XYZ file of C-alpha atoms in Angstrom:
432
model
C -41.954 46.668 30.454
C -44.674 44.482 31.933
C -47.968 45.591 33.422
C -50.807 43.631 34.956
C -54.217 45.004 35.930
C -57.771 43.838 36.382
C -60.948 45.502 35.140
C -63.905 46.006 37.481
C -65.645 42.973 35.959
C -62.745 40.667 36.872
C -61.082 40.506 33.440
C -57.313 40.201 33.833
C -55.075 42.129 31.452
C -51.346 41.597 30.952
C -49.293 43.888 28.715
C -45.669 43.923 27.638
C -44.463 47.141 26.039
C -41.619 46.801 23.532
C -40.797 50.192 22.071
C -38.350 49.047 19.380
C -40.864 46.954 17.376
C -43.520 48.177 14.970
C -46.083 45.433 15.612
C -48.525 44.530 18.342
C -50.122 41.174 19.154
C -53.401 40.842 21.055
C -54.818 37.625 22.446
C -58.172 36.938 24.057
C -57.651 33.889 26.287
C -60.572 31.947 27.782
C -59.881 29.238 30.346
C -62.104 26.751 28.598
C -61.263 23.733 26.465
C -62.111 20.080 26.019
C -61.270 19.412 29.680
C -64.255 21.553 30.708
C -66.667 19.468 28.664
C -68.678 16.326 29.328
C -69.212 13.191 27.262
C -72.317 14.626 25.548
C -70.936 18.034 24.563
C -67.287 17.116 23.976
C -66.089 19.235 21.058
C -68.274 22.255 21.830
C -65.345 24.568 22.703
C -63.698 23.893 19.352
C -67.038 24.359 17.573
C -67.568 27.717 19.295
C -64.075 28.815 18.245
C -65.069 28.222 14.615
C -68.410 30.001 14.981
C -66.832 33.193 16.324
C -65.428 33.684 12.813
C -68.739 33.108 11.002
C -70.230 36.583 11.270
C -71.405 39.157 13.807
C -74.140 41.784 13.923
C -71.589 44.225 12.489
C -69.421 42.126 10.150
C -69.855 39.166 7.842
C -67.394 36.285 8.081
C -65.533 37.713 5.103
C -65.457 41.186 6.639
C -63.963 39.843 9.887
C -61.039 38.469 7.918
C -60.783 41.455 5.563
C -60.828 44.018 8.386
C -57.539 42.611 9.681
C -55.947 41.338 6.486
C -56.636 44.605 4.608
C -54.226 46.353 6.997
C -51.649 43.575 6.632
C -52.552 41.827 9.872
C -53.104 38.196 10.820
C -56.085 36.759 12.680
C -56.464 33.211 13.990
C -57.469 31.066 16.973
C -56.854 27.702 18.596
C -58.562 25.441 21.118
C -56.664 23.236 23.553
C -57.548 20.972 26.442
C -57.676 23.851 28.939
C -57.920 27.087 26.957
C -59.164 28.782 23.811
C -57.270 31.743 22.354
C -58.318 34.232 19.671
C -55.447 36.398 18.506
C -54.541 39.176 16.086
C -51.180 40.597 15.047
C -50.970 43.941 13.229
C -48.794 46.990 12.826
C -48.743 49.000 16.051
C -51.068 51.620 14.522
C -53.974 49.156 14.481
C -54.217 48.026 18.107
C -57.646 49.594 18.617
C -58.915 47.870 15.479
C -57.724 44.503 16.834
C -59.544 45.044 20.128
C -62.651 46.126 18.241
C -62.704 42.980 16.094
C -62.050 40.616 19.014
C -64.775 42.193 21.137
C -67.183 42.138 18.186
C -66.572 38.412 17.703
C -67.000 37.725 21.419
C -70.115 39.794 22.079
C -71.918 40.021 18.734
C -71.463 36.698 16.950
C -74.790 35.738 15.370
C -74.579 31.929 15.514
C -76.851 31.762 12.509
C -78.493 28.326 12.252
C -77.607 28.014 8.565
C -73.941 28.810 9.335
C -73.983 26.300 12.206
C -75.172 23.572 9.847
C -72.485 24.441 7.293
C -69.780 24.472 9.943
C -70.808 21.018 11.116
C -69.683 19.743 7.725
C -66.380 21.608 8.006
C -65.600 20.206 11.452
C -66.667 16.677 10.516
C -64.141 16.895 7.686
C -61.561 18.101 10.225
C -62.324 15.042 12.375
C -61.971 12.817 9.300
C -58.653 14.502 8.492
C -57.545 13.877 12.086
C -58.454 10.197 11.670
C -56.244 10.051 8.555
C -53.261 11.311 10.573
C -51.684 8.481 12.604
C -49.952 10.962 14.912
C -53.278 12.646 15.782
C -55.006 9.302 16.360
C -52.070 8.255 18.524
C -52.284 11.400 20.639
C -56.013 10.948 21.325
C -55.555 7.249 22.045
C -52.669 7.840 24.436
C -54.718 10.426 26.332
C -57.255 7.701 27.082
C -54.471 5.331 28.142
C -53.087 7.989 30.503
C -56.240 9.449 32.048
C -59.066 7.024 31.311
C -62.522 8.578 31.663
C -61.373 11.866 33.195
C -62.374 14.803 30.932
C -58.717 15.667 30.316
C -58.629 12.595 28.067
C -61.371 13.954 25.796
C -60.278 14.875 22.235
C -60.391 18.565 21.385
C -62.415 18.026 18.192
C -65.039 15.879 19.907
C -67.040 13.203 18.065
C -69.043 13.378 14.851
C -72.180 12.465 16.798
C -71.694 15.376 19.198
C -70.917 17.851 16.419
C -74.144 16.911 14.644
C -76.122 17.600 17.856
C -75.031 21.221 18.371
C -77.501 24.045 17.762
C -77.728 27.767 18.477
C -79.246 27.373 21.946
C -76.673 24.806 23.098
C -73.781 26.959 21.886
C -75.084 30.233 23.351
C -75.930 28.609 26.700
C -72.390 27.244 26.940
C -70.836 30.611 26.090
C -72.909 32.380 28.728
C -71.603 30.001 31.383
C -67.925 29.631 30.489
C -66.969 32.660 28.356
C -66.947 35.077 31.251
C -64.435 37.760 32.301
C -63.443 35.887 35.463
C -62.236 32.979 33.284
C -60.413 35.190 30.792
C -57.268 37.203 30.070
C -56.383 39.848 27.497
C -52.684 39.652 26.599
C -51.059 42.477 24.612
C -47.446 42.600 23.513
C -45.647 45.066 21.262
C -45.555 48.805 20.703
C -48.499 50.741 22.107
C -49.324 53.816 24.194
C -48.856 52.668 27.784
C -50.842 55.650 29.079
C -54.023 54.778 27.220
C -53.963 50.990 27.179
C -56.148 50.462 30.245
C -58.768 52.884 28.932
C -58.714 51.187 25.518
C -59.225 47.664 26.895
C -61.974 48.865 29.235
C -63.690 50.585 26.297
C -64.166 47.285 24.479
C -64.372 44.739 27.325
C -65.411 46.688 30.446
C -69.130 45.841 30.098
C -68.543 42.097 29.747
C -70.607 40.153 32.292
C -72.756 37.047 32.724
C -75.455 35.969 35.156
C -74.755 32.214 34.702
C -71.083 31.984 35.622
C -69.137 28.735 35.880
C -65.669 29.436 37.243
C -63.210 26.926 35.815
C -61.980 24.261 38.239
C -59.923 21.127 37.652
C -59.870 17.562 38.869
C -56.662 15.803 39.930
C -56.687 12.792 37.613
C -54.785 9.610 38.334
C -52.151 8.680 35.777
C -53.047 5.148 34.718
C -50.951 2.145 33.679
C -52.695 1.278 30.430
C -51.488 0.252 26.988
C -53.751 0.659 23.956
C -53.607 -0.243 20.273
C -55.517 1.131 17.272
C -55.491 -0.779 13.983
C -54.787 1.323 10.879
C -53.718 0.210 7.415
C -50.429 2.112 7.297
C -46.811 1.163 6.796
C -45.332 2.355 10.075
C -46.159 1.571 13.684
C -46.560 4.831 15.594
C -45.685 4.593 19.291
C -46.264 6.936 22.222
C -44.805 6.067 25.624
C -45.782 7.902 28.796
C -43.683 8.636 31.891
C -44.522 10.572 35.025
C -44.501 14.325 34.400
C -44.893 17.565 36.358
C -48.095 19.660 36.690
C -48.317 23.166 35.271
C -46.945 25.833 37.599
C -44.567 23.577 39.542
C -40.997 24.915 39.397
C -39.724 21.329 39.118
C -40.818 21.622 35.472
C -37.551 23.385 34.653
C -35.496 20.445 35.833
C -37.748 18.093 33.869
C -37.273 20.253 30.759
C -33.539 20.069 31.374
C -33.548 16.265 31.628
C -35.960 15.863 28.729
C -33.582 17.854 26.548
C -30.826 15.347 27.278
C -32.994 12.241 26.872
C -34.917 13.061 23.701
C -35.099 16.783 23.069
C -32.937 17.062 19.961
C -30.687 15.335 17.455
C -27.855 15.134 19.990
C -30.136 13.507 22.576
C -29.608 10.012 23.960
C -32.623 8.440 22.243
C -32.010 10.019 18.846
C -28.350 9.074 18.815
C -28.952 5.520 20.026
C -32.176 4.448 18.303
C -31.784 6.314 15.020
C -28.127 7.137 14.467
C -26.438 4.045 15.943
C -29.043 1.360 15.266
C -31.005 2.845 12.355
C -34.318 1.580 13.741
C -36.392 4.680 12.968
C -36.461 8.020 11.201
C -38.169 10.035 13.936
C -37.828 9.750 17.710
C -38.163 12.459 20.351
C -39.540 13.171 23.809
C -41.638 16.099 24.989
C -43.429 17.392 28.070
C -47.183 17.918 28.466
C -48.062 19.876 31.617
C -51.611 20.673 32.679
C -53.362 21.816 35.835
C -52.877 19.123 38.521
C -51.247 16.608 36.177
C -48.452 16.141 33.673
C -46.643 13.590 31.553
C -43.407 13.135 29.681
C -44.004 11.386 26.359
C -41.685 9.606 23.950
C -42.751 9.312 20.314
C -41.339 7.195 17.509
C -42.564 5.851 14.186
C -40.958 2.793 12.629
C -41.407 -0.473 10.738
C -43.442 -2.864 12.930
C -40.702 -5.507 12.800
C -38.311 -3.031 14.466
C -40.677 -2.195 17.331
C -39.429 -4.851 19.732
C -35.778 -3.851 19.434
C -36.611 -0.156 19.682
C -38.819 -0.562 22.757
C -36.206 -2.639 24.565
C -33.513 -0.061 23.793
C -35.767 2.816 24.921
C -36.621 1.039 28.186
C -32.965 0.278 28.842
C -31.916 3.880 28.211
C -34.666 5.278 30.446
C -33.504 2.985 33.248
C -29.843 3.939 32.782
C -30.745 7.617 32.543
C -32.732 7.468 35.801
C -29.570 6.665 37.779
C -26.883 8.375 35.690
C -24.626 11.116 37.036
C -24.275 14.130 34.784
C -20.946 15.899 34.407
C -20.579 19.593 35.182
C -19.858 20.193 31.507
C -23.085 18.443 30.431
C -25.105 20.363 32.998
C -23.668 23.681 31.806
C -24.230 22.921 28.111
C -27.814 21.759 28.644
C -28.652 24.879 30.630
C -27.296 27.012 27.785
C -29.378 25.049 25.274
C -32.528 25.575 27.335
C -31.915 29.291 27.759
C -31.116 29.784 24.077
C -34.211 27.873 22.988
C -36.396 29.906 25.313
C -35.028 33.301 24.275
C -35.080 32.523 20.552
C -38.687 31.408 20.969
C -39.595 34.859 22.314
C -38.278 36.854 19.372
C -41.769 37.742 18.112
C -44.585 39.700 19.738
C -46.906 36.738 19.108
C -44.688 34.350 21.073
C -44.402 36.739 23.997
C -48.135 37.408 23.967
C -48.810 33.653 24.112
C -46.339 33.158 26.972
C -47.689 36.047 29.043
C -51.338 35.207 28.408
C -50.993 31.548 29.329
C -48.999 32.374 32.471
C -51.567 34.856 33.785
C -54.543 32.703 32.743
C -53.393 29.617 34.636
C -50.964 30.909 37.269
C -52.012 34.533 37.875
C -48.439 35.684 37.475
C -46.014 36.929 34.850
C -42.933 34.829 34.226
C -40.358 37.272 32.886
C -37.360 36.045 30.858
C -35.188 36.988 33.832
C -37.306 34.752 36.091
C -36.997 31.853 33.675
C -33.231 32.296 33.287
C -32.798 32.261 37.059
C -34.864 29.091 37.444
C -32.816 27.344 34.773
C -29.554 28.514 36.381
C -30.764 27.161 39.738
C -30.956 23.595 38.423
C -28.383 21.574 40.372
C -27.380 18.006 41.168
C -29.964 17.726 43.961
C -32.866 18.863 41.776
C -31.663 16.585 38.962
C -31.619 13.538 41.250
C -35.055 14.441 42.588
C -36.630 14.460 39.111
C -34.708 11.407 37.961
C -36.278 9.506 40.847
C -39.695 11.084 40.492
C -40.161 10.838 36.727
C -37.677 8.427 35.170
C -37.077 5.757 37.801
C -40.661 4.485 37.469
C -40.072 3.837 33.772
C -42.842 3.674 31.181
C -46.271 3.926 32.837
C -48.558 3.836 29.804
C -48.410 3.578 26.049
C -50.343 3.741 22.787
C -49.727 2.118 19.420
C -51.259 2.870 16.015
C -50.449 0.702 13.006
C -50.778 -2.603 11.206
C -49.187 -6.063 11.042
C -48.217 -5.975 14.717
C -47.521 -9.011 16.880
C -49.517 -8.106 19.994
C -48.037 -10.936 22.064
C -44.515 -9.622 21.503
C -45.552 -6.066 22.421
C -47.320 -7.270 25.559
C -44.234 -9.190 26.674
C -42.053 -6.106 26.259
C -44.531 -3.746 27.937
C -45.344 -6.249 30.687
C -49.092 -5.727 30.435
C -52.135 -6.442 28.313
C -52.629 -4.072 25.388
C -56.251 -3.062 24.841
C -57.220 -3.020 21.148
C -59.496 -0.321 19.697
C -61.253 -1.038 16.406
C -64.078 1.486 16.351
C -63.259 4.986 15.101
C -65.743 6.627 17.459
C -64.289 4.853 20.502
C -61.241 7.107 20.386
C -63.279 10.252 20.086
C -65.569 9.691 23.066
């Protein structure tokens, strides 16, 4: 059973009561991520996420973790391009404790200068670790190729230079502006007392307010036609190819998910069967959808020996073109719908997964997408909607791309891609 209500301070709360489970998941969602930042403070949202775990007026960093783990619970957080989420999963008897800890972290974190300095070292090591991962470098590089200087292209971790510049005042000023109830959602899923839940949330979050509010808004970035290359001394060439996608909240996303599943969504997909199974050109190849507010892309990833890149890219381009004008049989349409529905339902078989789904939906769309709603939208996919998305997203072909690797013939890649490929050599150039 779903419920949605709003506290007097504007904080939105979404709950899903499941009486047959013995756990409860709670998430504090804030509509703030790297997309809200500027070139000088890029990385601050991720830094703040770390600092919320470094001690409050009531608990040390160790006590924050122990308070939840001592009752068998799990506590964690993540920062994305458009949101930060702090979440706890416990037995259903510890819901109030979860709300207490989350509110303590939000309202009472000390941001001790000594802890800030220590955490700078931790996050710089995280940035260095990111630089050692070709897939992470590729993702950041492709974001620049897609969106250029728009803030949505900024890396979540930020740059080492920015991280070194953060201090208590900068962090607290940012929190006061962006970590406000109007930008936030509490999502609760599991077994709890439905009669007392509103009182309990209000008890811990009802006094939340700020006098320096910045309500989150978004640009509508242009999707660019760039290709970029980053030199790294590794064996494989990692490739990310970008096609036109669908923005978050647009119901056409379900048809794109449907078509993506056929093109590169699994081991039976067109790209996997052709590029890996038939031709043996790579080990890994898949496609996936990235949808954000006012923009979206469909990306194809593969990693392979540089000498195989030309053949693989030509085959991928050919299959995208053929797929854009192909007619799907009724049997294929039925099977793909069943795959989508099964994947969605299986993905919701934990209170954490359902809490994430509900929280994100209310945060960005101000609505609850029930499983029944999703099933209906998948069932409503038809030949007309398929043709529409084939023309909108696949007919244009590859719009942008990124490459990370070594021993690459740039002239050959440029001929295949039909455009100049911009080379990046400086580590910091990706991160700012």
